[in-house]
Short mmCIF file of C-alpha atoms and ligand atoms in Angstrom, two decimals:
data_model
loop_
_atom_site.label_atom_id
_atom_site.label_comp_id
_atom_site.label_asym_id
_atom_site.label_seq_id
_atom_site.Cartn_x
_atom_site.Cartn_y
_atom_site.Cartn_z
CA UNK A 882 23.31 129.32 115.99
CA UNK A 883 26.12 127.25 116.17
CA UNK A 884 25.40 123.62 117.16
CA UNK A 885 27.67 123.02 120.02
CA UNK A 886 24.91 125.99 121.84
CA UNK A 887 22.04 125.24 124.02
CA UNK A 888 20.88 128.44 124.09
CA UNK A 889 21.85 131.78 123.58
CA UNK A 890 21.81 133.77 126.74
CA UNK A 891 22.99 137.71 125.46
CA UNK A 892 22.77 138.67 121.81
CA UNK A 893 25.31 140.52 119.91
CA UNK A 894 22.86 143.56 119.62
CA UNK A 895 22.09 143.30 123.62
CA UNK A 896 26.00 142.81 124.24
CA UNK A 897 27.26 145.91 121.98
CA UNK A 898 24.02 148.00 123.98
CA UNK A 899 25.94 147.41 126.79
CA UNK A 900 29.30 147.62 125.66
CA UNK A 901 28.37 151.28 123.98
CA UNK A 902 26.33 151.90 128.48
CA UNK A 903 29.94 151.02 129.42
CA UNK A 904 32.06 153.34 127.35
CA UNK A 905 29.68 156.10 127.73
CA UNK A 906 30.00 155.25 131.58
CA UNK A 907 33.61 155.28 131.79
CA UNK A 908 33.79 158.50 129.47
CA UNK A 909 32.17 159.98 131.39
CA UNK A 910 33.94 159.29 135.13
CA UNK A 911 37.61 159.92 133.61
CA UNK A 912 36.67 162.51 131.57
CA UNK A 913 39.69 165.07 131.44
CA UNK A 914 41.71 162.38 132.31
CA UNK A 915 43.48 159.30 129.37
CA UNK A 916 43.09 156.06 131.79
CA UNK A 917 45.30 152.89 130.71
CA UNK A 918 42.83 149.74 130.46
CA UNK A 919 44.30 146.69 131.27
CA UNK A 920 43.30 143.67 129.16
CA UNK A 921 43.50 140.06 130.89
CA UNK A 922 44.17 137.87 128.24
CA UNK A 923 42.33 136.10 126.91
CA UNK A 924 38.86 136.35 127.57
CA UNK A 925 38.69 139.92 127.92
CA UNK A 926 40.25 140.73 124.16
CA UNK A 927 37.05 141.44 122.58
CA UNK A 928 35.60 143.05 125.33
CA UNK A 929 38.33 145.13 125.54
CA UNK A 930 38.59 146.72 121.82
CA UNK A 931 34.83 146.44 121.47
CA UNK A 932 34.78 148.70 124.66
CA UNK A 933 37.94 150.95 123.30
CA UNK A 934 36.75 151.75 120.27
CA UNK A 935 33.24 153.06 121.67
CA UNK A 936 35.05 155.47 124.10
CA UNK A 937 35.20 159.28 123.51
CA UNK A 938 38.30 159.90 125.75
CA UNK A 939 41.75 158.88 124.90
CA UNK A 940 42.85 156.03 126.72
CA UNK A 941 45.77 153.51 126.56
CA UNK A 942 45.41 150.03 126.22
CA UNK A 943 48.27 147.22 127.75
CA UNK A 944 47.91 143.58 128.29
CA UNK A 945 48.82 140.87 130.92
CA UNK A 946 48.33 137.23 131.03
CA UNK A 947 47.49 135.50 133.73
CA UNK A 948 47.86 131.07 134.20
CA UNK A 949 44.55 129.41 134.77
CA UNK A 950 45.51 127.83 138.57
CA UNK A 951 44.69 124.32 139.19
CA UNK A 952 42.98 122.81 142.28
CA UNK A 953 45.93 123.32 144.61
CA UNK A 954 46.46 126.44 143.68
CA UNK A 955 43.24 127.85 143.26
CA UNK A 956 42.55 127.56 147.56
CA UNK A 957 45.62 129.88 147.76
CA UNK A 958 44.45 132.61 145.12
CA UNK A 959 47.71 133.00 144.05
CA UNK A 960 48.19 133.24 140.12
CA UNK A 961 50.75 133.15 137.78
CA UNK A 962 51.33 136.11 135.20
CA UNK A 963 52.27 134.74 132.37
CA UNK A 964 52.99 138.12 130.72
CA UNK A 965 53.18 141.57 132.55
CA UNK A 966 52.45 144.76 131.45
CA UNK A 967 54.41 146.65 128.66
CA UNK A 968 54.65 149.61 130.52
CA UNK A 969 54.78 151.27 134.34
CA UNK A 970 51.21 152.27 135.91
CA UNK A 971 52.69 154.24 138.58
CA UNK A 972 50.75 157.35 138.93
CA UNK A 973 47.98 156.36 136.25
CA UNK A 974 44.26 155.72 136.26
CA UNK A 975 44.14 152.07 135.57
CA UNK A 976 40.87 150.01 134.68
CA UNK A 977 41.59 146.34 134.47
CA UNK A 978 39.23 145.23 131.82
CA UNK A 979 37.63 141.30 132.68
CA UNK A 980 35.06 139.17 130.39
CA UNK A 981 33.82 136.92 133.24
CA UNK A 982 34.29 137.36 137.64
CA UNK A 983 33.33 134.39 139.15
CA UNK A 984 35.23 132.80 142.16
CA UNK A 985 36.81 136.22 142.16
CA UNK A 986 40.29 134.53 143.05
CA UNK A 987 41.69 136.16 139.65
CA UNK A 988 40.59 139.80 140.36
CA UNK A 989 41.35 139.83 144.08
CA UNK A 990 45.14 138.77 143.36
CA UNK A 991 45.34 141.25 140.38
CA UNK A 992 43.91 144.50 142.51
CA UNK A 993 46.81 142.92 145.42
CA UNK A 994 49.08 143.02 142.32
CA UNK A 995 48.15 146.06 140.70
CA UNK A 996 47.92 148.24 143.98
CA UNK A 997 51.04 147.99 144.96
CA UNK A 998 52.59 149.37 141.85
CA UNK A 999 51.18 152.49 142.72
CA UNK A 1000 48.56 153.70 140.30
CA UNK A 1001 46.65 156.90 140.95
CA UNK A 1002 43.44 154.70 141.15
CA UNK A 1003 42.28 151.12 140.22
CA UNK A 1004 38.88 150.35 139.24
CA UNK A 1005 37.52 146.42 137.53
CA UNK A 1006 35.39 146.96 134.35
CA UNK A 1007 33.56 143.01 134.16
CA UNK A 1008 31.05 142.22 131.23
CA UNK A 1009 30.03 138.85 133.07
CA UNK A 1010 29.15 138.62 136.68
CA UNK A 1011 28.77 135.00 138.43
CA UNK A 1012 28.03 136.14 141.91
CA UNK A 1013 26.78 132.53 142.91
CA UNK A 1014 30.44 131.51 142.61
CA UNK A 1015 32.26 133.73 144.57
CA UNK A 1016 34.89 131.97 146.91
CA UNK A 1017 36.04 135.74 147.69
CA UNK A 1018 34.39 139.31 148.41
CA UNK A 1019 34.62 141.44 145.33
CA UNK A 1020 32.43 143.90 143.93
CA UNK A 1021 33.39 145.25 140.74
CA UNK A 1022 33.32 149.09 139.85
CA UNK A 1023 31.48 148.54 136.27
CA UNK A 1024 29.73 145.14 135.86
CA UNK A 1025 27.28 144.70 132.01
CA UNK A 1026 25.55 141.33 133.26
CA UNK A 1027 24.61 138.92 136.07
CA UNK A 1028 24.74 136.07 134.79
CA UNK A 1029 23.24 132.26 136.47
CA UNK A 1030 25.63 129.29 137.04
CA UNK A 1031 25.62 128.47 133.72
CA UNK A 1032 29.05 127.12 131.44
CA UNK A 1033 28.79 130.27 128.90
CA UNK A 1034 31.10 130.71 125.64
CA UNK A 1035 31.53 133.14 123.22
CA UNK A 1036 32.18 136.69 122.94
CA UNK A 1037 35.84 136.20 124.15
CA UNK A 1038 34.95 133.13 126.63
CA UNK A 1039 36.29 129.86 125.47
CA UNK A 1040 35.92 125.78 126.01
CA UNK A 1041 39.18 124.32 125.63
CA UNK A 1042 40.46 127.32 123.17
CA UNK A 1043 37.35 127.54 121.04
CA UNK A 1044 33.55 129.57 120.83
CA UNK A 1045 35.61 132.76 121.50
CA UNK A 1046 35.13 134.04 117.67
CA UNK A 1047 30.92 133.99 119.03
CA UNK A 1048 29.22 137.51 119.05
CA UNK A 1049 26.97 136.34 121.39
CA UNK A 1050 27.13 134.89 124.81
CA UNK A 1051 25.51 131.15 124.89
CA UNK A 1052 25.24 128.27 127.30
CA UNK A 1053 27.10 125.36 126.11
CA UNK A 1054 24.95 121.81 125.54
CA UNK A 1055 26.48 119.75 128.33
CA UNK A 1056 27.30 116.59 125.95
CA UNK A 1057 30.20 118.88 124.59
CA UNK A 1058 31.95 119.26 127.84
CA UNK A 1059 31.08 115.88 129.17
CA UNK A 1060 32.60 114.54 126.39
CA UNK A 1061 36.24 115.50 127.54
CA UNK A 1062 35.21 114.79 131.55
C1 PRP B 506 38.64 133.46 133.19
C2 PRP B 506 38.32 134.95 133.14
C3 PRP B 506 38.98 135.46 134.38
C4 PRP B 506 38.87 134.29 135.35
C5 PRP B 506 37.74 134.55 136.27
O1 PRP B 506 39.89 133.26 132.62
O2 PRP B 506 38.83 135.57 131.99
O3 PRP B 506 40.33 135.82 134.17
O4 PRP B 506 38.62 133.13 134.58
O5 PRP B 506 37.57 133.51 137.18
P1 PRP B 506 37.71 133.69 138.76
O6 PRP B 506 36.86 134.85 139.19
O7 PRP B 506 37.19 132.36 139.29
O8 PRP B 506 39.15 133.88 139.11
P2 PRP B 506 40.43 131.82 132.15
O9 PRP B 506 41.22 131.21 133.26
O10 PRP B 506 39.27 131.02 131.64
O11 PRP B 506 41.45 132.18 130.99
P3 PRP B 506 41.20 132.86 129.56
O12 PRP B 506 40.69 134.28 129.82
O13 PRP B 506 42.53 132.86 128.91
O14 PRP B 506 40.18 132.05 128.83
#
């Protein structure tokens, strides 16, 4: 385990069990149909192929990038994209693919976002659910875990740009963070 862990809260083998649910899930409701899945960068990357690449329909992959909001900004729910989609979703099936929902600010302005482009439908694919945090309503259509109030890393989640490369999911020892308070 790497040392900067408390604990390690989801294994790699109990993530990729979940990951392979999810696929089979989503193969199954879009079946005869080749949804686009919508990556937010960056926490969602290796969620995203992990999740691709267990699928058994064809499906598209595109990308946006969204700004972290500060304080100010965060009471507003407004976000900044940071880099838009390659490509029009205007009469597609669209799953916007997340690592972690937690205040919920980030999904409620994408769906906003995303709606009124038009898609034939829009559905949120989560691995990570917070629901302790939630500032707004929002139930996602595909959710892997619940997860406690707990500062998690890996798999894709970060601390200041680093523990993504993790296969698992683990609680970060506080003296890391509190270090940089
Ligand atoms: C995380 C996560 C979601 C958002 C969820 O992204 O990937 O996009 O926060 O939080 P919310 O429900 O409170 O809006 P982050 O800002 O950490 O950026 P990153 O994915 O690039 O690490």
């Amino acid at each position: 385990m790497h040392p900067d862990i408390a604990k390690i809260l989801l294994d790699e083998q109990t993530i990729q069990a979940k990951v392979r649910e999810l696929a089979a899930r989503l193969s199954e409701d879009y079946k005869g149909k080749s949804p686009v899945l919508i990556c937010i960068l960056k926490g969602a990357f290796m969620f995203t192929a992990d999740l691709m690449r267990q699928m058994t329909i064809p499906a598209r992959v595109d990308f946006m990038a969204i700004s972290s909001y500060g304080n100010r900004a965060r009471s507003s729910g407004v976000v900044q994209i940071l880099k838009d989609l390659d490509s029009s979703i205007e009469g597609e099936h669209v799953v916007v693919v997340e690592d972690i929902i937690d205040s919920g600010l980030t999904l409620n302005y994408l769906r906003e976002n995303l709606l009124s482009r038009r898609p034939a439908s829009l559905r949120t694919c989560v691995l990570l659910d917070k629901p302790s945090r939630r500032e707004v309503p929002y139930t996602p259509d595909y959710v892997g875990f619940q997860v406690p109030d707990e500062f998690v890393v890996g798999y894709g989640l970060d601390y200041a740009g680093l523990y993504r490369h993790l296969p698992y999911i683990g609680v970060l020892k506080p003296e890391v963070y509190q270090k940089h308070a």
